[in-house]
PDB file of C-alpha atoms and ligand atoms in Angstrom:
ATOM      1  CA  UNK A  20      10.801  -0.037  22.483  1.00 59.00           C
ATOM      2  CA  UNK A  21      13.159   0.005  19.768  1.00 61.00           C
ATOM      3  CA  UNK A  22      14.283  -3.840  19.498  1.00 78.00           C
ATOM      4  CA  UNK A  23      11.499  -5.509  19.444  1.00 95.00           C
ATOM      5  CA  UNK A  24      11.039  -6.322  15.936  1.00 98.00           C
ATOM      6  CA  UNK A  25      15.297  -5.740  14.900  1.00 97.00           C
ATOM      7  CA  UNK A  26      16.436  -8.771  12.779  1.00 95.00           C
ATOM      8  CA  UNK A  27      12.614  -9.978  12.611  1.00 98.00           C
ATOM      9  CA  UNK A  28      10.558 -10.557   9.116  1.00 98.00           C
ATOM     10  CA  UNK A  29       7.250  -9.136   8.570  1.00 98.00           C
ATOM     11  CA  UNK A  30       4.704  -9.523   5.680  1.00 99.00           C
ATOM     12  CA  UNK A  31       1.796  -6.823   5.187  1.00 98.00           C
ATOM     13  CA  UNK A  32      -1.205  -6.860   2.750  1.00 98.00           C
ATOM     14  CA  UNK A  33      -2.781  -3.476   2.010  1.00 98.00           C
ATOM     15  CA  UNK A  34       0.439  -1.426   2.515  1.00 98.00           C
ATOM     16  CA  UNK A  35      -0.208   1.155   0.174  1.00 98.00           C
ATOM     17  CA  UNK A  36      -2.549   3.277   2.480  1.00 98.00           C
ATOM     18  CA  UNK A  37      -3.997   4.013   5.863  1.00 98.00           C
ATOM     19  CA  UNK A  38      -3.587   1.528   8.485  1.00 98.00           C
ATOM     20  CA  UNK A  39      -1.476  -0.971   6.573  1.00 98.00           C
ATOM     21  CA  UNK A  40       0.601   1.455   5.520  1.00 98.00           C
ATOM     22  CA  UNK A  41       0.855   2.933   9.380  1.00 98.00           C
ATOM     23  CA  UNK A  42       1.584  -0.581  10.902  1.00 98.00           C
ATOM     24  CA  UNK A  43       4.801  -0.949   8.346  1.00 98.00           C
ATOM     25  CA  UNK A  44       6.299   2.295   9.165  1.00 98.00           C
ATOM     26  CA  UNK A  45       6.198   1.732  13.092  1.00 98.00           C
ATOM     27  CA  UNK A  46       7.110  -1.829  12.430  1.00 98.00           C
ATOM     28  CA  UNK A  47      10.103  -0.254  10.457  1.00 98.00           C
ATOM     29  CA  UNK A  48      11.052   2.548  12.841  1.00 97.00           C
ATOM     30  CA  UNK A  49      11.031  -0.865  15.372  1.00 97.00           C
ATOM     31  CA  UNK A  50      13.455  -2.784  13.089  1.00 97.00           C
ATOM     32  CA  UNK A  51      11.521  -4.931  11.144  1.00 98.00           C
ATOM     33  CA  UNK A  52      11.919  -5.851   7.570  1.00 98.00           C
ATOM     34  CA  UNK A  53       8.803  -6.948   5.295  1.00 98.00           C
ATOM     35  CA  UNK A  54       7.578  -7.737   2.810  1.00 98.00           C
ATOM     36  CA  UNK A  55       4.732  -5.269   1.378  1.00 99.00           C
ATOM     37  CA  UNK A  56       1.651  -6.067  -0.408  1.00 99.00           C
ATOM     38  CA  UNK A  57      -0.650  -3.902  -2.328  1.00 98.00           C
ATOM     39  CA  UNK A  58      -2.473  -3.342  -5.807  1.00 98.00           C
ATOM     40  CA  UNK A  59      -1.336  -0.010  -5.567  1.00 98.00           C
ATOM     41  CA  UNK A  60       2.290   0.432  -7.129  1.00 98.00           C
ATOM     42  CA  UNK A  61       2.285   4.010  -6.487  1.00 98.00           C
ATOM     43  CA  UNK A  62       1.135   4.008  -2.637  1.00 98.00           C
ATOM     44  CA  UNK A  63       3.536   0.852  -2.113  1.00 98.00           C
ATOM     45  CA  UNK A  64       6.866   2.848  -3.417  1.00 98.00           C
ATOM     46  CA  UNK A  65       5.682   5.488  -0.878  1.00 98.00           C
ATOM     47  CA  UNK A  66       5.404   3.240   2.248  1.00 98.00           C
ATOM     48  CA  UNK A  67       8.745   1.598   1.324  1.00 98.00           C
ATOM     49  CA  UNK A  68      10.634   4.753   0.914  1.00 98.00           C
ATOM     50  CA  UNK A  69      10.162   4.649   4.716  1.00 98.00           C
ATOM     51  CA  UNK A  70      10.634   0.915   5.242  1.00 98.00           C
ATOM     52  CA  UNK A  71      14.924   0.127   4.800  1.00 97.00           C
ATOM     53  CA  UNK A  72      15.362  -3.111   3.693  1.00 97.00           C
ATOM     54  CA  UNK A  73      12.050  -4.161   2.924  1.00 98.00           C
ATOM     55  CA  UNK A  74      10.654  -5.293  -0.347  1.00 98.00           C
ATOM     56  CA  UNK A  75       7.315  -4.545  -2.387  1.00 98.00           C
ATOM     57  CA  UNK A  76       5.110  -6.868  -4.522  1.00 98.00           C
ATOM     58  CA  UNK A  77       2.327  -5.798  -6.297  1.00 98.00           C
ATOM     59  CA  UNK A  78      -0.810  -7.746  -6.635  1.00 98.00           C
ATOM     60  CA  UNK A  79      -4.015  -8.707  -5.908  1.00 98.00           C
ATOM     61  CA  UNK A  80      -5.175  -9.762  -2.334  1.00 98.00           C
ATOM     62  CA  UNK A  81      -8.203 -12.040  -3.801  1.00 98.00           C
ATOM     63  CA  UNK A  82      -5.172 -14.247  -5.901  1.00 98.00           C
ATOM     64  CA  UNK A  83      -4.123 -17.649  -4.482  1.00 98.00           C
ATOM     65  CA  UNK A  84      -1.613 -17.087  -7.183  1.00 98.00           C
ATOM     66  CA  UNK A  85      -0.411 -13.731  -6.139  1.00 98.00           C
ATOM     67  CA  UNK A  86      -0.096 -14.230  -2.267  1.00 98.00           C
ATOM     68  CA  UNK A  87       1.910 -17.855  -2.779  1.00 98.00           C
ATOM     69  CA  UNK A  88       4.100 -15.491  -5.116  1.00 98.00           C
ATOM     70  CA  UNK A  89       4.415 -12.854  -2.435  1.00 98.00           C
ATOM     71  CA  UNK A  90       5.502 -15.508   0.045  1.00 98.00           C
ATOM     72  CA  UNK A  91       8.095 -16.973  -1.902  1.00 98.00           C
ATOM     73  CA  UNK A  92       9.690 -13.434  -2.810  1.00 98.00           C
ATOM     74  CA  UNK A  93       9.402 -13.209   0.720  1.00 98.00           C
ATOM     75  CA  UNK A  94      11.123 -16.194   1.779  1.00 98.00           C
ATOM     76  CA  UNK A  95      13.894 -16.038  -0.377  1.00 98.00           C
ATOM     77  CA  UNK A  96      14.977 -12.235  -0.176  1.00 98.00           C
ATOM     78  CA  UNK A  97      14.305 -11.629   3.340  1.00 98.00           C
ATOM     79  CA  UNK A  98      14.203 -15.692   4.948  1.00 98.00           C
ATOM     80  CA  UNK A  99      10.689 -16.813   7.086  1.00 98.00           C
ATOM     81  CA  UNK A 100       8.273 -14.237   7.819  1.00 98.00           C
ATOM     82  CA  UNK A 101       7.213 -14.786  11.093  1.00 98.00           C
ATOM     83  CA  UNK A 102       4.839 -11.949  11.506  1.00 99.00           C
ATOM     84  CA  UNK A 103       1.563 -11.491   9.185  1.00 99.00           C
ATOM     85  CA  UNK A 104      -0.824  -8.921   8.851  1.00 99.00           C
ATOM     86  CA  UNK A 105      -3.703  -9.087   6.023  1.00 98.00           C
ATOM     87  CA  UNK A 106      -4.693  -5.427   6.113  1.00 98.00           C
ATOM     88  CA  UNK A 107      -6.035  -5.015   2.513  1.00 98.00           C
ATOM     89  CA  UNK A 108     -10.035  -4.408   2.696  1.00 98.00           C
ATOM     90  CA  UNK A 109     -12.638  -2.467   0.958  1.00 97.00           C
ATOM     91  CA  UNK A 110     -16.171  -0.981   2.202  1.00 95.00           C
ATOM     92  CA  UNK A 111     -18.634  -1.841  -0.451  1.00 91.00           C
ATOM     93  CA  UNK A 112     -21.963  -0.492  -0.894  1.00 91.00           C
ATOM     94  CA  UNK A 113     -23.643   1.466   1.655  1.00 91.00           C
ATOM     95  CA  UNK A 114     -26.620  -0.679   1.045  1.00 91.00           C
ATOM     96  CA  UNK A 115     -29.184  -2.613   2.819  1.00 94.00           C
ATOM     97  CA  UNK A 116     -27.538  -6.357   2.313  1.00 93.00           C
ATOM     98  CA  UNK A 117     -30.565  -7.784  -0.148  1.00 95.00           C
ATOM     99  CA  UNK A 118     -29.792  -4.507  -2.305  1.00 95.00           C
ATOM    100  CA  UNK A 119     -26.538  -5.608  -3.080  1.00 95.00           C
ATOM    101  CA  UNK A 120     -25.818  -7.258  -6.976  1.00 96.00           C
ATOM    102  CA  UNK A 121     -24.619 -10.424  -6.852  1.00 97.00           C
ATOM    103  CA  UNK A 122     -20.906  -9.270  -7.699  1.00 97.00           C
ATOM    104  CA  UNK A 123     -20.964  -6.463  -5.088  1.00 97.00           C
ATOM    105  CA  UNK A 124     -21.215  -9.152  -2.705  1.00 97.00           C
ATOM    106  CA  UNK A 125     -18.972 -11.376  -4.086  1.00 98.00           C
ATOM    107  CA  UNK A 126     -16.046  -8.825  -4.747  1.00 97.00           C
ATOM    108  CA  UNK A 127     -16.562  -7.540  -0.639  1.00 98.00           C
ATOM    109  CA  UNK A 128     -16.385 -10.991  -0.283  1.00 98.00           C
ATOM    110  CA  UNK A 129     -13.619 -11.871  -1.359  1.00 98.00           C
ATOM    111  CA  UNK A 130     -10.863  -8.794  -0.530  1.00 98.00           C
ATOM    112  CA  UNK A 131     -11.949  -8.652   2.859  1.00 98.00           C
ATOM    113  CA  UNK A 132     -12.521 -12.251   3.783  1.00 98.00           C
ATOM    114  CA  UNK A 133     -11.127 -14.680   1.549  1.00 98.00           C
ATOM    115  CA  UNK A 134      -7.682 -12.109   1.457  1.00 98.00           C
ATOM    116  CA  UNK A 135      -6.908 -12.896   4.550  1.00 98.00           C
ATOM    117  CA  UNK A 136      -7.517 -16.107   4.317  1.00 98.00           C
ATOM    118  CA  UNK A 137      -5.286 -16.768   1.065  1.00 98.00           C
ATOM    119  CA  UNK A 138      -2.607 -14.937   2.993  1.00 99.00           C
ATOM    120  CA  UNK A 139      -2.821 -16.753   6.212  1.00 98.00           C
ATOM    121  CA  UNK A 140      -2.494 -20.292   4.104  1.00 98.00           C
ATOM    122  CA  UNK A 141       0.437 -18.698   2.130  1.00 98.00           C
ATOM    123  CA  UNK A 142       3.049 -17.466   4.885  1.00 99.00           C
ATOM    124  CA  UNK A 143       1.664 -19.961   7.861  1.00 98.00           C
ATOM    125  CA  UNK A 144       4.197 -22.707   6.458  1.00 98.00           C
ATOM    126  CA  UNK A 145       7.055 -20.355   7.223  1.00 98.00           C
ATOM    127  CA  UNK A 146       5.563 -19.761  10.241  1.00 98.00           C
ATOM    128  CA  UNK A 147       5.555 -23.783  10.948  1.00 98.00           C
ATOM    129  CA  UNK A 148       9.229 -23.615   9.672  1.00 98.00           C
ATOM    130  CA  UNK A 149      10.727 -21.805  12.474  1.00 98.00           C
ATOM    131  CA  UNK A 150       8.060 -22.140  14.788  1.00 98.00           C
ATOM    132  CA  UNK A 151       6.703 -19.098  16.090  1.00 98.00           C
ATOM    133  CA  UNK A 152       4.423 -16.697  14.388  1.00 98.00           C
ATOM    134  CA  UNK A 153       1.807 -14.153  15.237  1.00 98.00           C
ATOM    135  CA  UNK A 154      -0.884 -12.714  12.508  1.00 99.00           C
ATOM    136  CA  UNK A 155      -3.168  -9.537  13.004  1.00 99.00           C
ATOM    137  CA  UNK A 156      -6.150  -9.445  11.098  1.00 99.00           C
ATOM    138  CA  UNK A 157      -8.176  -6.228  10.588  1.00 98.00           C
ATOM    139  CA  UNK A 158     -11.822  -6.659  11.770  1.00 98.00           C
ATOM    140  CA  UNK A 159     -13.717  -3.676  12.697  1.00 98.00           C
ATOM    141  CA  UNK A 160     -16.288  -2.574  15.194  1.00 98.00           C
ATOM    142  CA  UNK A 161     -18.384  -3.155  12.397  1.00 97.00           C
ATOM    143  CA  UNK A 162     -17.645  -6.871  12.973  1.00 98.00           C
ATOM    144  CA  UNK A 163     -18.469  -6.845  16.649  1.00 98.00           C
ATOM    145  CA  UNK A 164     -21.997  -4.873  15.988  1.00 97.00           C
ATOM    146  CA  UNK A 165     -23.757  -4.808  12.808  1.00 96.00           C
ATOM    147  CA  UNK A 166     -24.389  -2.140  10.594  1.00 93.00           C
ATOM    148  CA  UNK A 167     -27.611  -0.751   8.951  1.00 90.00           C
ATOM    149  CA  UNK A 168     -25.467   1.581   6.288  1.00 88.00           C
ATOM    150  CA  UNK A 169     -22.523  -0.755   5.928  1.00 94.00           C
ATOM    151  CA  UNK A 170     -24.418  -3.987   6.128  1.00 96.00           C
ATOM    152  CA  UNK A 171     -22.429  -6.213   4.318  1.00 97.00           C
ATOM    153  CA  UNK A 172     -19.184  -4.792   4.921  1.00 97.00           C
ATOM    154  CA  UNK A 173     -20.449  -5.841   8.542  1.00 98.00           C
ATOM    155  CA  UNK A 174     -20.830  -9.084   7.605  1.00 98.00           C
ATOM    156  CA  UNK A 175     -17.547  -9.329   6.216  1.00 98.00           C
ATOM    157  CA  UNK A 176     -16.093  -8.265   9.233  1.00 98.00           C
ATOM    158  CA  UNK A 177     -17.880 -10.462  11.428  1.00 98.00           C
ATOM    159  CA  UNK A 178     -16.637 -13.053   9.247  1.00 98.00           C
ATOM    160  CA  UNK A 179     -12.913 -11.739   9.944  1.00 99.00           C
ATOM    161  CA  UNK A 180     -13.588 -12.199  13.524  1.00 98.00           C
ATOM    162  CA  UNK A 181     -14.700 -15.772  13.357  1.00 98.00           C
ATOM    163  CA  UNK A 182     -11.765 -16.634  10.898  1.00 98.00           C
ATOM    164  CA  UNK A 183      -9.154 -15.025  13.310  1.00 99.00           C
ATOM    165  CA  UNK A 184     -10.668 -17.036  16.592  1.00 98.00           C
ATOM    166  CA  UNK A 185     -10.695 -20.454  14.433  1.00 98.00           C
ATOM    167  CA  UNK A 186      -6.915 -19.975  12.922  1.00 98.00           C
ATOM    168  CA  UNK A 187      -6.311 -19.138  16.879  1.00 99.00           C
ATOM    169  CA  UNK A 188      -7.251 -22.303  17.602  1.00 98.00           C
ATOM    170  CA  UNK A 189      -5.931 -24.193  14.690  1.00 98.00           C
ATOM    171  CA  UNK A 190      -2.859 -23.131  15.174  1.00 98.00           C
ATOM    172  CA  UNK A 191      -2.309 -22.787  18.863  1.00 98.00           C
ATOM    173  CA  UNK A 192      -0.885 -25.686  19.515  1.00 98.00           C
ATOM    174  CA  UNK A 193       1.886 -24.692  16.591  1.00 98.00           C
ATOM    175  CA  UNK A 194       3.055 -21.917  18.465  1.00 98.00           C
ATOM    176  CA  UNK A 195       1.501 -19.364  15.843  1.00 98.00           C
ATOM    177  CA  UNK A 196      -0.894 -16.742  17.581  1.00 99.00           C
ATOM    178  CA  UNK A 197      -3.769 -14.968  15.758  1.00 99.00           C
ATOM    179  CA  UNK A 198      -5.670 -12.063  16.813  1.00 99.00           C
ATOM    180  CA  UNK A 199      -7.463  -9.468  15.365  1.00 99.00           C
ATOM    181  CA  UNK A 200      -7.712  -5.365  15.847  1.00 99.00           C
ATOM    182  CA  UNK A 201     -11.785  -4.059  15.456  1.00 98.00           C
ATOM    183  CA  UNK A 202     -10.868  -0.385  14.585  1.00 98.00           C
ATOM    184  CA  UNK A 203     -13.749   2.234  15.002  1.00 98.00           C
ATOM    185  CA  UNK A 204     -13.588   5.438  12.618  1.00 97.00           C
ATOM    186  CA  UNK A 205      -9.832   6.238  11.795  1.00 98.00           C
ATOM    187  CA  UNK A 206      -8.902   9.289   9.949  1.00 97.00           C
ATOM    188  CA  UNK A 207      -7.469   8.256   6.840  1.00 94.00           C
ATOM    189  CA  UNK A 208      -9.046   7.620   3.142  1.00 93.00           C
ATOM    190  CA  UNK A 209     -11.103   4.559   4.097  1.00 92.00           C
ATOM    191  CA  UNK A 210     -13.369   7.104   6.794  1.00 93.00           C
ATOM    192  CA  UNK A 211     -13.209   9.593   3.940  1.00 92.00           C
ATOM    193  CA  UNK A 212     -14.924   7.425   1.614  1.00 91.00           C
ATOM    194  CA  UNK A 213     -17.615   6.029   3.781  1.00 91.00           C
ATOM    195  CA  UNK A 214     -18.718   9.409   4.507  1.00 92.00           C
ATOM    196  CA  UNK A 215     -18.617   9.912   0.801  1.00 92.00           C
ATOM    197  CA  UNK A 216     -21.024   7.065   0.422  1.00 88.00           C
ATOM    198  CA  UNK A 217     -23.708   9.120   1.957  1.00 89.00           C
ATOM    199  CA  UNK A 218     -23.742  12.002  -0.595  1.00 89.00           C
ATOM    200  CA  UNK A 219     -21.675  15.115  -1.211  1.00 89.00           C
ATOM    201  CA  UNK A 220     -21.163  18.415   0.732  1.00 91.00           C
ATOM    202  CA  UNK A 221     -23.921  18.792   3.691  1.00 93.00           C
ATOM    203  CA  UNK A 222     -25.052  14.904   3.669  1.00 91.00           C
ATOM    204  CA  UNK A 223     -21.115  14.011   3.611  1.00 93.00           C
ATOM    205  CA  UNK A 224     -20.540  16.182   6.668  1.00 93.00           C
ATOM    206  CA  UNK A 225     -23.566  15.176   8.567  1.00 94.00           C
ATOM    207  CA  UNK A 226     -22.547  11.238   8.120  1.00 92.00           C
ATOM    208  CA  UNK A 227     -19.323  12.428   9.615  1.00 94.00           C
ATOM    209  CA  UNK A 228     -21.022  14.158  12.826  1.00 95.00           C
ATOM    210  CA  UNK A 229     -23.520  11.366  13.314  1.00 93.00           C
ATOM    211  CA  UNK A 230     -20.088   8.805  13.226  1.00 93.00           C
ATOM    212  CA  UNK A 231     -18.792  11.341  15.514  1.00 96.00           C
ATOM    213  CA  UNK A 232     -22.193  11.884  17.709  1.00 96.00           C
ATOM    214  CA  UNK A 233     -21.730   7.491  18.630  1.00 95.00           C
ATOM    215  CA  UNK A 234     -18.518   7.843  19.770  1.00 97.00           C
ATOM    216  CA  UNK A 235     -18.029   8.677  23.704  1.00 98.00           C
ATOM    217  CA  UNK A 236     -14.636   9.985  23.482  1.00 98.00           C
ATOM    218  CA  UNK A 237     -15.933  12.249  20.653  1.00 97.00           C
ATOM    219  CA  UNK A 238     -13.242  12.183  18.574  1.00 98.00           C
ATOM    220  CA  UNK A 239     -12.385   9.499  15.255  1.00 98.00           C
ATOM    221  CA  UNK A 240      -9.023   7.846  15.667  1.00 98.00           C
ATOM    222  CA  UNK A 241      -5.407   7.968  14.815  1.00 98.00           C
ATOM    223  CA  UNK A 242      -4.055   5.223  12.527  1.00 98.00           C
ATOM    224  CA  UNK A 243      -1.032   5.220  15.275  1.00 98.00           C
ATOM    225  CA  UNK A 244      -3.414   4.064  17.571  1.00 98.00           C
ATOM    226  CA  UNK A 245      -4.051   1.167  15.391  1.00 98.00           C
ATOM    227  CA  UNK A 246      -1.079   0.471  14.007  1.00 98.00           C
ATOM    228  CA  UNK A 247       0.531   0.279  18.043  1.00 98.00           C
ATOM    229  CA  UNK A 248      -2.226  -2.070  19.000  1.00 98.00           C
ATOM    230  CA  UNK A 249      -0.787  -4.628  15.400  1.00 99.00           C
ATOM    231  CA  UNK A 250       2.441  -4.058  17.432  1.00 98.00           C
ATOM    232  CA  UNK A 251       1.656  -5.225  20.613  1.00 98.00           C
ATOM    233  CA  UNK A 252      -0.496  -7.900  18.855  1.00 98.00           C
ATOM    234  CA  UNK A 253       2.653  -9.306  17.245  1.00 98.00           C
ATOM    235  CA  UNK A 254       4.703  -8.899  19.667  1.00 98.00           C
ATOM    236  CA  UNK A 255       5.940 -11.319  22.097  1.00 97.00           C
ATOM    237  CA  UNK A 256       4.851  -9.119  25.106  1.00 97.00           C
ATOM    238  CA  UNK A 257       1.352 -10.535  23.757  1.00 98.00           C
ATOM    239  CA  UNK A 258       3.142 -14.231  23.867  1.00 98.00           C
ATOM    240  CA  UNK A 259      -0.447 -15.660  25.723  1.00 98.00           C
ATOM    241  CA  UNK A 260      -2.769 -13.975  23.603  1.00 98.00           C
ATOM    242  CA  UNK A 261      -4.389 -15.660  20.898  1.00 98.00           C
ATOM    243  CA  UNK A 262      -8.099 -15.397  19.315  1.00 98.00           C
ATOM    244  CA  UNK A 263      -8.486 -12.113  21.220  1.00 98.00           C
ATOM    245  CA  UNK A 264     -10.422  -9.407  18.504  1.00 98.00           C
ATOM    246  CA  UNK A 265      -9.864  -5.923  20.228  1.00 98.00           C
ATOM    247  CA  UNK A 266     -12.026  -3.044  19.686  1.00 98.00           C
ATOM    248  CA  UNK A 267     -10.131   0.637  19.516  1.00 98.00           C
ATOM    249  CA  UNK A 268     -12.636   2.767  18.936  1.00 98.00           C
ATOM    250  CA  UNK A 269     -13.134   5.562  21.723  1.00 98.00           C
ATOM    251  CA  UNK A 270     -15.971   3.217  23.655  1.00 98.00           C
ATOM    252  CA  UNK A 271     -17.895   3.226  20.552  1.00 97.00           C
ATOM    253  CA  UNK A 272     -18.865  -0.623  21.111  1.00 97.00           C
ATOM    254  CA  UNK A 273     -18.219  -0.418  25.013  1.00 97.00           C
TER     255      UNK A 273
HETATM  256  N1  NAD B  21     -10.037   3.228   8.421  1.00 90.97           N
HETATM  257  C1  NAD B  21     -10.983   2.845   9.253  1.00 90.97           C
HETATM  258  O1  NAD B  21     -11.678   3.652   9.843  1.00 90.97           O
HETATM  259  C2  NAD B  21     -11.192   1.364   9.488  1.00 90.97           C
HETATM  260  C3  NAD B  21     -12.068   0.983  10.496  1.00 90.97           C
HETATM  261  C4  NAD B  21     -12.270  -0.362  10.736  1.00 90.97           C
HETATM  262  C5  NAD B  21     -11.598  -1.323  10.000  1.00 90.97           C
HETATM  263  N2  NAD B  21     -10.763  -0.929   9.005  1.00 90.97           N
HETATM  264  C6  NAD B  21     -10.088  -1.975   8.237  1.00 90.97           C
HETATM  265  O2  NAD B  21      -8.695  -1.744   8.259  1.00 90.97           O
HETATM  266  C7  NAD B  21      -8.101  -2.240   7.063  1.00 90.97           C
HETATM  267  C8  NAD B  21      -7.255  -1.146   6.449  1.00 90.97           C
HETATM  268  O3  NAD B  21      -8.109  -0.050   6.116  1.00 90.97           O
HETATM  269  P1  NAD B  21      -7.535   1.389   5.739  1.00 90.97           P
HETATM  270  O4  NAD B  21      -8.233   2.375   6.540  1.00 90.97           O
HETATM  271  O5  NAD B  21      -6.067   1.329   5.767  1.00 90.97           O
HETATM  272  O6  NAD B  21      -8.056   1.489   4.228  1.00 90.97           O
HETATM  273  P2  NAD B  21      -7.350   2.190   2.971  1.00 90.97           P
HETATM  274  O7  NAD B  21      -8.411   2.270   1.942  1.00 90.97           O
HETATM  275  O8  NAD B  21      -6.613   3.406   3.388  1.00 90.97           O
HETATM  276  O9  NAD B  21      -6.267   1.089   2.541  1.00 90.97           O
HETATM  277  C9  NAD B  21      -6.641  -0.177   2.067  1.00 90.97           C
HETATM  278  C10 NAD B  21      -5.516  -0.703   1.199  1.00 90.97           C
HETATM  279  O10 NAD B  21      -5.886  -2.005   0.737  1.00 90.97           O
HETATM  280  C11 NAD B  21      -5.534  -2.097  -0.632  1.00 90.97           C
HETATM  281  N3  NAD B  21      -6.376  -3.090  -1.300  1.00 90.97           N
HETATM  282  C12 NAD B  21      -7.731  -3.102  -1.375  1.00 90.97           C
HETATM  283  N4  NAD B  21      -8.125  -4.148  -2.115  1.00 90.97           N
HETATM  284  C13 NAD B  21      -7.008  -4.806  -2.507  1.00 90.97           C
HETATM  285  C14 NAD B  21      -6.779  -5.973  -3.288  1.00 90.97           C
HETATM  286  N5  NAD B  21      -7.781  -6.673  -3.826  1.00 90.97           N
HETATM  287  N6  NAD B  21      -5.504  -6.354  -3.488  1.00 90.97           N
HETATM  288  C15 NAD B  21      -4.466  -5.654  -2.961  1.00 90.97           C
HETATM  289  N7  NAD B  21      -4.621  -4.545  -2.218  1.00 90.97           N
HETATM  290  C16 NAD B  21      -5.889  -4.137  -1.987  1.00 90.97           C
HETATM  291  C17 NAD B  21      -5.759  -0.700  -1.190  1.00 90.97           C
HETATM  292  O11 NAD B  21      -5.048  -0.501  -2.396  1.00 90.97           O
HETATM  293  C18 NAD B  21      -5.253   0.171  -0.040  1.00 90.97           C
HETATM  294  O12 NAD B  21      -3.868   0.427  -0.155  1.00 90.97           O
HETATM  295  C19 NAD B  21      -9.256  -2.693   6.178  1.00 90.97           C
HETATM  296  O13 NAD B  21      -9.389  -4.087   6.268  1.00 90.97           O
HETATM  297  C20 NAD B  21     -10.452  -1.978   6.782  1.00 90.97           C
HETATM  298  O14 NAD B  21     -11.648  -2.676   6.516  1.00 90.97           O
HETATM  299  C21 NAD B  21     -10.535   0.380   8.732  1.00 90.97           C
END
C-alpha cells in the first residue's frame, strides 16, 4: 500500500525510540512527511535519517510551550498536519500506587497523559483548517486491565483511553477521528526496562517469563505490529472508526 500517506503531513511525539520511532519509518516508506518530536536529539537524527523530507524538533512533551512551537515549525515547513500521533510515554515506578512520591506521580502524570493532551490541542486547529484529521494515541493493555507492578502507569493509561474516546467525540462531528492502540509487551527498550524494574540478572529474566507465561500466543510483540495498526488507524480505510482503543497484544487481555 504504497500511496496511502504520499503528499500527506504527519506529526509524531516520542520519535526517538521504539514504537514512535517504528510508526515514522512505515509512515515514511508510505510517503508521508512529519514532523518529529522527541527530547532525545540523538535518537531523533536517527529516525529522520530514514524519514526524507521530514523535519525534527526537540523538546519536551509535558511543554504547552514546546508542542505550540512544534506545530508551528510544522505548519510552516511542511503546511497542515493532518495526522497526529502522541507516542512519547514513560513507565514510572514499579510501585504499589500509595508508594509513589508525590512527584513520581506527577511527572507519570504528566508525559503520558497531559502529553497527549498538549499535543492534541496544538495540531487539532490544523486539523480544523483543512478538515480532516485522524490522531492515534498510545494506551496500553495496561489501560484496559490494571496493573499490580505498574499501578500507576496503569492509571495513566486508563486515563489515555478515556481522553482518546472523549476527543472522539468532541471532535466527530469536525471530521477529525481519534483512536487509540493498547499495545501488550513489545520488544524494544520500554519492555527492557520494565523487566529491569524488577531487579537484575535472574529476577530480570523471571519478570520477562512471567510477562511471557500471560500471553496466549506466547510470544512479546513486534513494534511493526504496532506501528501497522497507527497506520490503519490513520488511514482513511479506518474513515468510520473513531473512539475505538485496540488491544495488540497476543490475547493477553482477550
Ligand atoms: N513498548 C511496549 O511494550 C509498550 C506497551 C504498551 C504501551 N506502550 C506505549 O507506547 C508508547 C511508546 O513506547 P515505546 O515502547 O516506544 O517507548 P520508548 O521508551 O522506546 O520510547 C519513548 C520515547 O518517548 C520519549 N519521551 C519520553 N518522555 C518524553 C518527554 N517528556 N518529552 C519528549 N519525549 C519524551 C523518549 O525520549 C523516547 O524516545 C508509550 O506511550 C508507551 O507507554 C509501549
Amino acid at each position: 500500500m504504497p500511496d496511502r500517506f504520499t503528499g500527506r503531513i504527519a506529526a509524531i511525539t516520542g520519535a526517538a525510540s521504539g514504537l514512535g520511532r517504528a510508526t515514522a519509518l512505515m509512515l515514511a516508506q508510505e510517503g508521508a512527511r512529519m514532523m518529529l518530536f522527541d527530547r532525545d536529539a540523538a535518537g531523533l537524527a536517527i529516525t529522520a535519517e530514514g524519514c526524507p523530507g521530514s523535519i525534527t524538533l526537540v523538546g519536551d512533551a509535558t511543554s504547552a510551550a514546546d508542542l505550540e512551537r512544534a506545530a508551528a515549525l510544522a505548519r510552516t515547513e511542511l503546511g497542515p498536519v493532518e495526522f497526529l500521533v502522541p507516542a512519547a510515554g514513560v513507565l514510572g515506578p514499579a510501585k504499589p500506587a500509595i508508594e509513589l512520591e508525590e512527584e513520581e506521580w506527577d511527572r507519570l502524570f504528566a508525559i503520558n497523559v497531559k502529553g497527549p493532551w498538549l499535543a492534541a490541542r496544538a495540531f487539532i486547529p490544523q486539523m480544523r483548517e483543512i478538515g480532516q484529521g485522524s490522531i492515534v494515541l498510545f494506551s496500553s493493555t495496561a489501560g484496559l486491565v490494571g496493573s499490580p507492578f505498574l499501578s500507576a502507569y496503569s492509571a495513566s493509561k486508563g486515563a489515555v483511553t478515556m481522553l482518546t474516546r472523549s476527543l472522539a467525540l468532541n471532535h466527530a462531528a469536525e471530521n477529525i477521528r481519534v483512536n487509540c492502540v493498547c499495545p501488550g509487551t513489545i520488544n524494544g527498550p520500554m519492555s527492557q526496562a520494565s523487566f529491569a524494574l524488577a531487579g537484575e540478572g535472574e529476577a530480570q529474566l523471571a519478570r520477562a517469563a512471567v510477562m511471557k507465561s500471560r500471553i496466549p500466543m506466547n510470544r512479546f510483540g513486534e513494534p511493526d505490529e504496532i506501528a501497522a495498526a497507527v497506520l490503519y488507524f490513520l488511514s482513511d480505510a479506518a474513515g468510520f472508526t473513531t473512539g475505538a482503543a485496540l488491544p495488540i497484544d497476543g490475547g493477553r487481555v482477550a
